[in-house]
Amino acid sequence: MLAALLVMALGAVVLGAALGFAAVKFRVEGDPLTEKIDAILPQTQCGQCGYPGCKPYAAAMAKGEADINQCPPGGDEGIRKLADLLGREYKPLSAEHGVEKPKALAVIDEQRCIGCTLCIQACPVDAIVGAAKQMHTVIAAQCTGCELCVPVCPVDCIDMVPVAENITTWKWKYPVVAIKPVTTQ
Amino acid sequence: MQLFDFNGGVTPEYHKEASTQSPIAVSPAPSRNGLKNFLVIPLHQSIGGTPRPLVSAGDRVLKGQRIGAADGDMSSAVHASTSGQVVAVEMRRMPHPSGLSALCVVIEADGRDEWIARQPFDYHQHTAAETRDYLRDAGVVGLGGAVFPTHLKISPGKGGKLDTLIINGAECEPFITCDDLLMRERAEAIIQGVVILRDLLAAGRALIGIEDNKPQALAAMTAAVQAGGHQDMAVVAVPTRYPAGGAKQLIRVLTGIEVPHGKRSTDYGVQCFNVGTAYAIHEAINLGQPLISRIVTVAGNVAAPRNYAALIGTPLHTLLANSQPLPDTDRLIMGGPMMGITLPGDEVPVVKATNCILVGSPRLFPPPPPEMPCIRCGECAKACPADLQPFELYWFSRAKIFGKAQEYHLFDCIECGCCAYVCPSHIPLVDYYRFAKSEIWANESEKAAADQAREQYEFRQLREAREAQEKAARLAARTAAGRAAATNALAMAPVTAPAATSAAASAVTSAATPVTEPAQTPSPQAALIAAALERARAQQVQPANTTNLTPEQQAEIAAIEARRAQIRTQAHPHLPPDD
Ligand code: SF4
Ligand code: SF4
Ligand code: SF4
Ligand code: SF4
């Protein structure tokens, strides 16, 4: 009886120590759920969701404070993925946060740019290059299309130009299933 | 020699006789009889980056002159196919199923066909890297249809040498005969290309695989190998079965090596090149001629099916004119009936990937019967040469469950069409795979863009935090300096008081508190104001660099100011005056 108790107690101590060690050694930095949600969000960093970027919105969703249908750039597909991940019901994009638009890039009309640097300060991903009183330009490959630079420009020289399809971004269409006409006598 | 077998495959009707009756003809030469002739040369003709244009409208170019420089190493150069004048560098419709346009160099041929200075490249005298760069700049790409830049394939793999070099002359797809004719007519040149490849790759042996339905090509190639006295080369007849010309299938048939899913053949000591590519390598290295033309089969619904040596950039209507498409022609296909793509029109140019133009008609290719549900009969799996389960791929692609499709090795599908060929339900299976693949690629590039944006955003936040910190540090430093200055000011108060304004006086008074009570620190703001005033005073005494100007200097400044004002009005003519 005593031996059995001792064995059990010893087991408890050993396993407890192992667990404690593992908790310290394999500690997960950050919040894994937030990371997972953040991986789904489009990283446009536009703030339309009501949070100052995708990560804060992800954190709010992870805490259950925010709904899953507040990100217009992510669109319908994004909401579906979030619903899948979080085990919540799908719901359409909330109208108060905006509408889903085709992706566009900011283009600065370089003739009109006065070099005020305001757009540089607004751009969340450093996609604009320029310097005070120098012409500015957008690095197309880095622009996320968040539109944050558009309202701050004092001479209104930034336009959002929709991204056109080209040979490399063209996609094969979903095969159309031919429907056989039914002839009635 | 022992041959092996690959799983699956089909034996469709080959239709190869018609276009092999006459020898290779030269496609209509540019600018004959004073007729204007234009070549449209797309810049993007290989896998990888789009070359940068090196010419602009109005330039005169020579035949073989580089007009597009490779964009990085994962790219391949393009060249003018004849001499003439560049009339435009503009967007033109591409031989692509989308019918979209891409940047092309349009050359008006002058009919003289004047070459650049051609110089052979002695690869024995150069390092492997230099030879690769040379081939990249000569625009040599895989001519079997995949147009993968050849220089990227010329690396001997892990061991530093290759066991087997495989030269692909199987040409298994119906209607296509360009490699057949090339082997019949230019076997020596191909073998010279194989010699170069063998040397560059340090290959132990070279096997040239040709389907046994091409006896003349087999004979010509065997004769060329014997004439060259190459002991380490063998021409091997492989059984005729589609797709024996797939790289993995031919490797399997000739060596018995089965390259696993997602592995490279070089890891197993084998590398495979098309005969056309070997020929292009010979031309580039031994003759100094970049890749500016290729053999194209014109077959199908035409009066005179034939092979043409066509310049890259030849519009299809020019190429097709001599073969006379029949009146009921309803489509043009680039490639063969199994893997080909339907072209958007006949004005698109011949590109490096154009091995065949198959002219179609409703008689030749009747519309497919309507698609029926999959009955999971497994015929497709039996026919698949890549050992996949096409019905599973179909199911997941159709349902857009792309992750699962990838788990079933969607990207090992070579789009050979065997599965769709045998499917009793007439499901256009390959269309679903193409759809799924392009969706997955698009998702991946979106994901990469999002990851980049996240990184940029986090970097920016880091930088902003650092800047805020630095600013705070500067503020603290200035506060300290200001405190010292304030102490000084107080000490000298009787002397400087008359010069100070009332505001400064109040600042000094407030800053003076700590001096009367040394234990207390001054409010940083007050100290700052005092320090700023101190600086302003110091500046007032200093002479400005705009005083004591000579009349000439003043005139110059006035002129500059006038010019600036003029530029300002020019720059904003559209702005309302009140802006
Ligand atoms: S709306 Fe979407 S893209 Fe914009 S910041 Fe919020 S989560 Fe990011
Ligand atoms: S350039 Fe403008 S639209 Fe593009 S990411 Fe920056 S702020 Fe957003
Ligand atoms: S051959 Fe067609 S019907 Fe049969 S399992 Fe494959 S996809 Fe389904
Ligand atoms: S198209 Fe793909 S799935 Fe179909 S038989 Fe060919 S390799 Fe297999």
PDB file of C-alpha atoms in Angstrom, chain B residues 293-448:
ATOM      1  CA  SER B 293      14.036  31.288 -85.358  1.00  0.00           C
ATOM      2  CA  ARG B 294      12.549  27.879 -84.780  1.00  0.00           C
ATOM      3  CA  ILE B 295      10.841  25.078 -86.668  1.00  0.00           C
ATOM      4  CA  VAL B 296       7.056  25.272 -86.540  1.00  0.00           C
ATOM      5  CA  THR B 297       4.652  22.603 -87.777  1.00  0.00           C
ATOM      6  CA  VAL B 298       1.552  23.859 -89.552  1.00  0.00           C
ATOM      7  CA  ALA B 299      -0.995  21.062 -89.612  1.00  0.00           C
ATOM      8  CA  GLY B 300      -4.646  20.222 -89.303  1.00  0.00           C
ATOM      9  CA  ASN B 301      -7.246  21.882 -91.459  1.00  0.00           C
ATOM     10  CA  VAL B 302      -4.856  23.208 -94.138  1.00  0.00           C
ATOM     11  CA  ALA B 303      -4.359  22.326 -97.806  1.00  0.00           C
ATOM     12  CA  ALA B 304      -0.588  21.894 -97.476  1.00  0.00           C
ATOM     13  CA  PRO B 305       0.574  20.830 -94.010  1.00  0.00           C
ATOM     14  CA  ARG B 306       4.298  21.451 -93.627  1.00  0.00           C
ATOM     15  CA  ASN B 307       7.141  22.475 -91.331  1.00  0.00           C
ATOM     16  CA  TYR B 308       8.587  25.963 -91.553  1.00  0.00           C
ATOM     17  CA  ALA B 309      11.733  27.553 -90.248  1.00  0.00           C
ATOM     18  CA  ALA B 310       9.998  30.661 -88.964  1.00  0.00           C
ATOM     19  CA  LEU B 311      11.560  33.800 -87.546  1.00  0.00           C
ATOM     20  CA  ILE B 312      10.443  34.593 -84.003  1.00  0.00           C
ATOM     21  CA  GLY B 313       7.896  37.370 -84.338  1.00  0.00           C
ATOM     22  CA  THR B 314       6.383  36.270 -87.650  1.00  0.00           C
ATOM     23  CA  PRO B 315       2.634  36.947 -87.484  1.00  0.00           C
ATOM     24  CA  LEU B 316       0.626  33.753 -87.837  1.00  0.00           C
ATOM     25  CA  HIS B 317      -1.253  34.892 -90.937  1.00  0.00           C
ATOM     26  CA  THR B 318       2.102  35.247 -92.711  1.00  0.00           C
ATOM     27  CA  LEU B 319       3.194  31.816 -91.514  1.00  0.00           C
ATOM     28  CA  LEU B 320      -0.103  30.182 -92.467  1.00  0.00           C
ATOM     29  CA  ALA B 321      -0.409  31.810 -95.901  1.00  0.00           C
ATOM     30  CA  ASN B 322       1.683  29.180 -97.688  1.00  0.00           C
ATOM     31  CA  SER B 323      -0.224  26.290 -96.154  1.00  0.00           C
ATOM     32  CA  GLN B 324      -3.637  27.726 -97.041  1.00  0.00           C
ATOM     33  CA  PRO B 325      -6.081  27.109 -94.188  1.00  0.00           C
ATOM     34  CA  LEU B 326      -9.359  25.655 -95.482  1.00  0.00           C
ATOM     35  CA  PRO B 327     -12.513  27.800 -95.487  1.00  0.00           C
ATOM     36  CA  ASP B 328     -14.228  26.039 -92.564  1.00  0.00           C
ATOM     37  CA  THR B 329     -11.358  26.901 -90.183  1.00  0.00           C
ATOM     38  CA  ASP B 330     -12.768  28.010 -86.851  1.00  0.00           C
ATOM     39  CA  ARG B 331      -9.778  28.122 -84.525  1.00  0.00           C
ATOM     40  CA  LEU B 332      -6.014  28.146 -84.223  1.00  0.00           C
ATOM     41  CA  ILE B 333      -4.318  26.035 -81.587  1.00  0.00           C
ATOM     42  CA  MET B 334      -0.739  26.538 -80.455  1.00  0.00           C
ATOM     43  CA  GLY B 335       0.683  23.092 -79.650  1.00  0.00           C
ATOM     44  CA  GLY B 336      -1.072  19.816 -80.247  1.00  0.00           C
ATOM     45  CA  PRO B 337      -4.617  18.591 -79.703  1.00  0.00           C
ATOM     46  CA  MET B 338      -3.837  17.202 -76.232  1.00  0.00           C
ATOM     47  CA  MET B 339      -1.987  20.067 -74.559  1.00  0.00           C
ATOM     48  CA  GLY B 340      -2.397  22.977 -76.970  1.00  0.00           C
ATOM     49  CA  ILE B 341      -4.028  26.296 -76.193  1.00  0.00           C
ATOM     50  CA  THR B 342      -6.570  28.070 -78.368  1.00  0.00           C
ATOM     51  CA  LEU B 343      -5.213  31.339 -79.742  1.00  0.00           C
ATOM     52  CA  PRO B 344      -7.110  34.621 -79.748  1.00  0.00           C
ATOM     53  CA  GLY B 345      -6.439  35.428 -83.421  1.00  0.00           C
ATOM     54  CA  ASP B 346      -4.135  35.034 -86.405  1.00  0.00           C
ATOM     55  CA  GLU B 347      -2.209  38.281 -85.946  1.00  0.00           C
ATOM     56  CA  VAL B 348      -0.319  36.994 -82.905  1.00  0.00           C
ATOM     57  CA  PRO B 349       3.360  36.208 -83.515  1.00  0.00           C
ATOM     58  CA  VAL B 350       5.392  33.006 -83.539  1.00  0.00           C
ATOM     59  CA  VAL B 351       7.241  32.830 -80.209  1.00  0.00           C
ATOM     60  CA  LYS B 352       9.915  30.537 -78.841  1.00  0.00           C
ATOM     61  CA  ALA B 353       7.200  28.249 -77.421  1.00  0.00           C
ATOM     62  CA  THR B 354       5.418  27.804 -80.765  1.00  0.00           C
ATOM     63  CA  ASN B 355       6.186  24.236 -81.834  1.00  0.00           C
ATOM     64  CA  CYS B 356       3.023  23.770 -83.849  1.00  0.00           C
ATOM     65  CA  ILE B 357       0.091  25.735 -85.172  1.00  0.00           C
ATOM     66  CA  LEU B 358      -2.796  23.362 -85.411  1.00  0.00           C
ATOM     67  CA  VAL B 359      -5.587  24.705 -87.569  1.00  0.00           C
ATOM     68  CA  GLY B 360      -8.920  23.463 -86.309  1.00  0.00           C
ATOM     69  CA  SER B 361     -12.373  23.060 -87.762  1.00  0.00           C
ATOM     70  CA  PRO B 362     -15.644  21.633 -86.434  1.00  0.00           C
ATOM     71  CA  ARG B 363     -15.036  18.600 -88.674  1.00  0.00           C
ATOM     72  CA  LEU B 364     -11.588  17.929 -87.230  1.00  0.00           C
ATOM     73  CA  PHE B 365     -12.429  18.719 -83.600  1.00  0.00           C
ATOM     74  CA  PRO B 366     -16.170  18.348 -83.071  1.00  0.00           C
ATOM     75  CA  PRO B 367     -17.523  20.007 -79.947  1.00  0.00           C
ATOM     76  CA  PRO B 368     -17.192  17.684 -76.948  1.00  0.00           C
ATOM     77  CA  PRO B 369     -20.290  15.875 -75.700  1.00  0.00           C
ATOM     78  CA  PRO B 370     -21.796  17.452 -72.588  1.00  0.00           C
ATOM     79  CA  GLU B 371     -20.035  16.846 -69.320  1.00  0.00           C
ATOM     80  CA  MET B 372     -21.587  14.151 -67.125  1.00  0.00           C
ATOM     81  CA  PRO B 373     -21.029  13.487 -63.437  1.00  0.00           C
ATOM     82  CA  CYS B 374     -17.913  11.568 -62.432  1.00  0.00           C
ATOM     83  CA  ILE B 375     -18.780   7.934 -61.830  1.00  0.00           C
ATOM     84  CA  ARG B 376     -15.446   7.242 -60.145  1.00  0.00           C
ATOM     85  CA  CYS B 377     -14.633   4.519 -62.617  1.00  0.00           C
ATOM     86  CA  GLY B 378     -10.904   5.071 -62.176  1.00  0.00           C
ATOM     87  CA  GLU B 379     -10.124   5.086 -65.900  1.00  0.00           C
ATOM     88  CA  CYS B 380      -8.372   8.427 -65.493  1.00  0.00           C
ATOM     89  CA  ALA B 381      -6.113   7.074 -62.761  1.00  0.00           C
ATOM     90  CA  LYS B 382      -5.160   4.167 -64.991  1.00  0.00           C
ATOM     91  CA  ALA B 383      -4.271   6.551 -67.805  1.00  0.00           C
ATOM     92  CA  CYS B 384      -2.368   9.121 -65.738  1.00  0.00           C
ATOM     93  CA  PRO B 385       1.355   8.975 -66.577  1.00  0.00           C
ATOM     94  CA  ALA B 386       2.217  11.024 -63.489  1.00  0.00           C
ATOM     95  CA  ASP B 387       0.671   8.415 -61.169  1.00  0.00           C
ATOM     96  CA  LEU B 388      -1.927  10.799 -59.802  1.00  0.00           C
ATOM     97  CA  GLN B 389      -5.557  10.308 -58.948  1.00  0.00           C
ATOM     98  CA  PRO B 390      -7.196  12.634 -61.459  1.00  0.00           C
ATOM     99  CA  PHE B 391     -10.717  12.125 -60.118  1.00  0.00           C
ATOM    100  CA  GLU B 392      -9.653  13.327 -56.677  1.00  0.00           C
ATOM    101  CA  LEU B 393      -7.865  16.304 -58.203  1.00  0.00           C
ATOM    102  CA  TYR B 394     -10.989  17.014 -60.205  1.00  0.00           C
ATOM    103  CA  TRP B 395     -13.217  16.793 -57.172  1.00  0.00           C
ATOM    104  CA  PHE B 396     -11.133  19.150 -55.071  1.00  0.00           C
ATOM    105  CA  SER B 397     -10.511  21.593 -57.914  1.00  0.00           C
ATOM    106  CA  ARG B 398     -14.172  21.693 -58.765  1.00  0.00           C
ATOM    107  CA  ALA B 399     -15.110  22.263 -55.130  1.00  0.00           C
ATOM    108  CA  LYS B 400     -12.286  24.847 -54.847  1.00  0.00           C
ATOM    109  CA  ILE B 401     -10.671  22.955 -51.972  1.00  0.00           C
ATOM    110  CA  PHE B 402      -7.238  23.836 -53.247  1.00  0.00           C
ATOM    111  CA  GLY B 403      -5.264  22.735 -50.219  1.00  0.00           C
ATOM    112  CA  LYS B 404      -6.515  19.191 -50.656  1.00  0.00           C
ATOM    113  CA  ALA B 405      -5.802  19.292 -54.384  1.00  0.00           C
ATOM    114  CA  GLN B 406      -2.221  20.209 -53.546  1.00  0.00           C
ATOM    115  CA  GLU B 407      -2.022  17.361 -51.085  1.00  0.00           C
ATOM    116  CA  TYR B 408      -2.908  15.089 -53.982  1.00  0.00           C
ATOM    117  CA  HIS B 409       0.093  16.534 -55.898  1.00  0.00           C
ATOM    118  CA  LEU B 410      -1.826  18.792 -58.252  1.00  0.00           C
ATOM    119  CA  PHE B 411       1.458  20.430 -59.253  1.00  0.00           C
ATOM    120  CA  ASP B 412       2.874  17.138 -60.501  1.00  0.00           C
ATOM    121  CA  CYS B 413       0.157  17.075 -63.128  1.00  0.00           C
ATOM    122  CA  ILE B 414       1.815  17.775 -66.475  1.00  0.00           C
ATOM    123  CA  GLU B 415      -1.533  18.679 -68.076  1.00  0.00           C
ATOM    124  CA  CYS B 416      -1.036  15.931 -70.622  1.00  0.00           C
ATOM    125  CA  GLY B 417      -4.766  15.406 -71.048  1.00  0.00           C
ATOM    126  CA  CYS B 418      -4.677  11.589 -70.898  1.00  0.00           C
ATOM    127  CA  CYS B 419      -7.268  11.582 -68.117  1.00  0.00           C
ATOM    128  CA  ALA B 420      -9.710  13.752 -70.035  1.00  0.00           C
ATOM    129  CA  TYR B 421      -9.045  11.666 -73.156  1.00  0.00           C
ATOM    130  CA  VAL B 422     -10.234   8.457 -71.497  1.00  0.00           C
ATOM    131  CA  CYS B 423     -12.944   9.861 -69.231  1.00  0.00           C
ATOM    132  CA  PRO B 424     -16.264   8.232 -70.151  1.00  0.00           C
ATOM    133  CA  SER B 425     -18.109  11.194 -68.642  1.00  0.00           C
ATOM    134  CA  HIS B 426     -16.334  13.631 -70.978  1.00  0.00           C
ATOM    135  CA  ILE B 427     -15.217  15.843 -68.128  1.00  0.00           C
ATOM    136  CA  PRO B 428     -12.731  18.502 -69.268  1.00  0.00           C
ATOM    137  CA  LEU B 429     -10.467  17.524 -66.393  1.00  0.00           C
ATOM    138  CA  VAL B 430      -7.421  19.540 -67.455  1.00  0.00           C
ATOM    139  CA  ASP B 431      -9.489  22.730 -67.519  1.00  0.00           C
ATOM    140  CA  TYR B 432     -10.244  22.186 -63.842  1.00  0.00           C
ATOM    141  CA  TYR B 433      -6.562  21.598 -63.054  1.00  0.00           C
ATOM    142  CA  ARG B 434      -5.507  24.729 -64.899  1.00  0.00           C
ATOM    143  CA  PHE B 435      -8.150  26.685 -63.050  1.00  0.00           C
ATOM    144  CA  ALA B 436      -7.019  25.303 -59.693  1.00  0.00           C
ATOM    145  CA  LYS B 437      -3.339  25.892 -60.418  1.00  0.00           C
ATOM    146  CA  SER B 438      -3.814  29.507 -61.415  1.00  0.00           C
ATOM    147  CA  GLU B 439      -6.011  30.133 -58.357  1.00  0.00           C
ATOM    148  CA  ILE B 440      -3.311  28.675 -56.117  1.00  0.00           C
ATOM    149  CA  TRP B 441      -0.609  30.760 -57.777  1.00  0.00           C
ATOM    150  CA  ALA B 442      -2.714  33.890 -57.371  1.00  0.00           C
ATOM    151  CA  ASN B 443      -3.337  33.084 -53.700  1.00  0.00           C
ATOM    152  CA  GLU B 444       0.345  32.534 -53.137  1.00  0.00           C
ATOM    153  CA  SER B 445       1.374  35.803 -54.679  1.00  0.00           C
ATOM    154  CA  GLU B 446      -1.332  37.590 -52.663  1.00  0.00           C
ATOM    155  CA  LYS B 447       0.005  35.930 -49.545  1.00  0.00           C
ATOM    156  CA  ALA B 448       3.554  36.973 -50.391  1.00  0.00           C
TER     157      ALA B 448
END
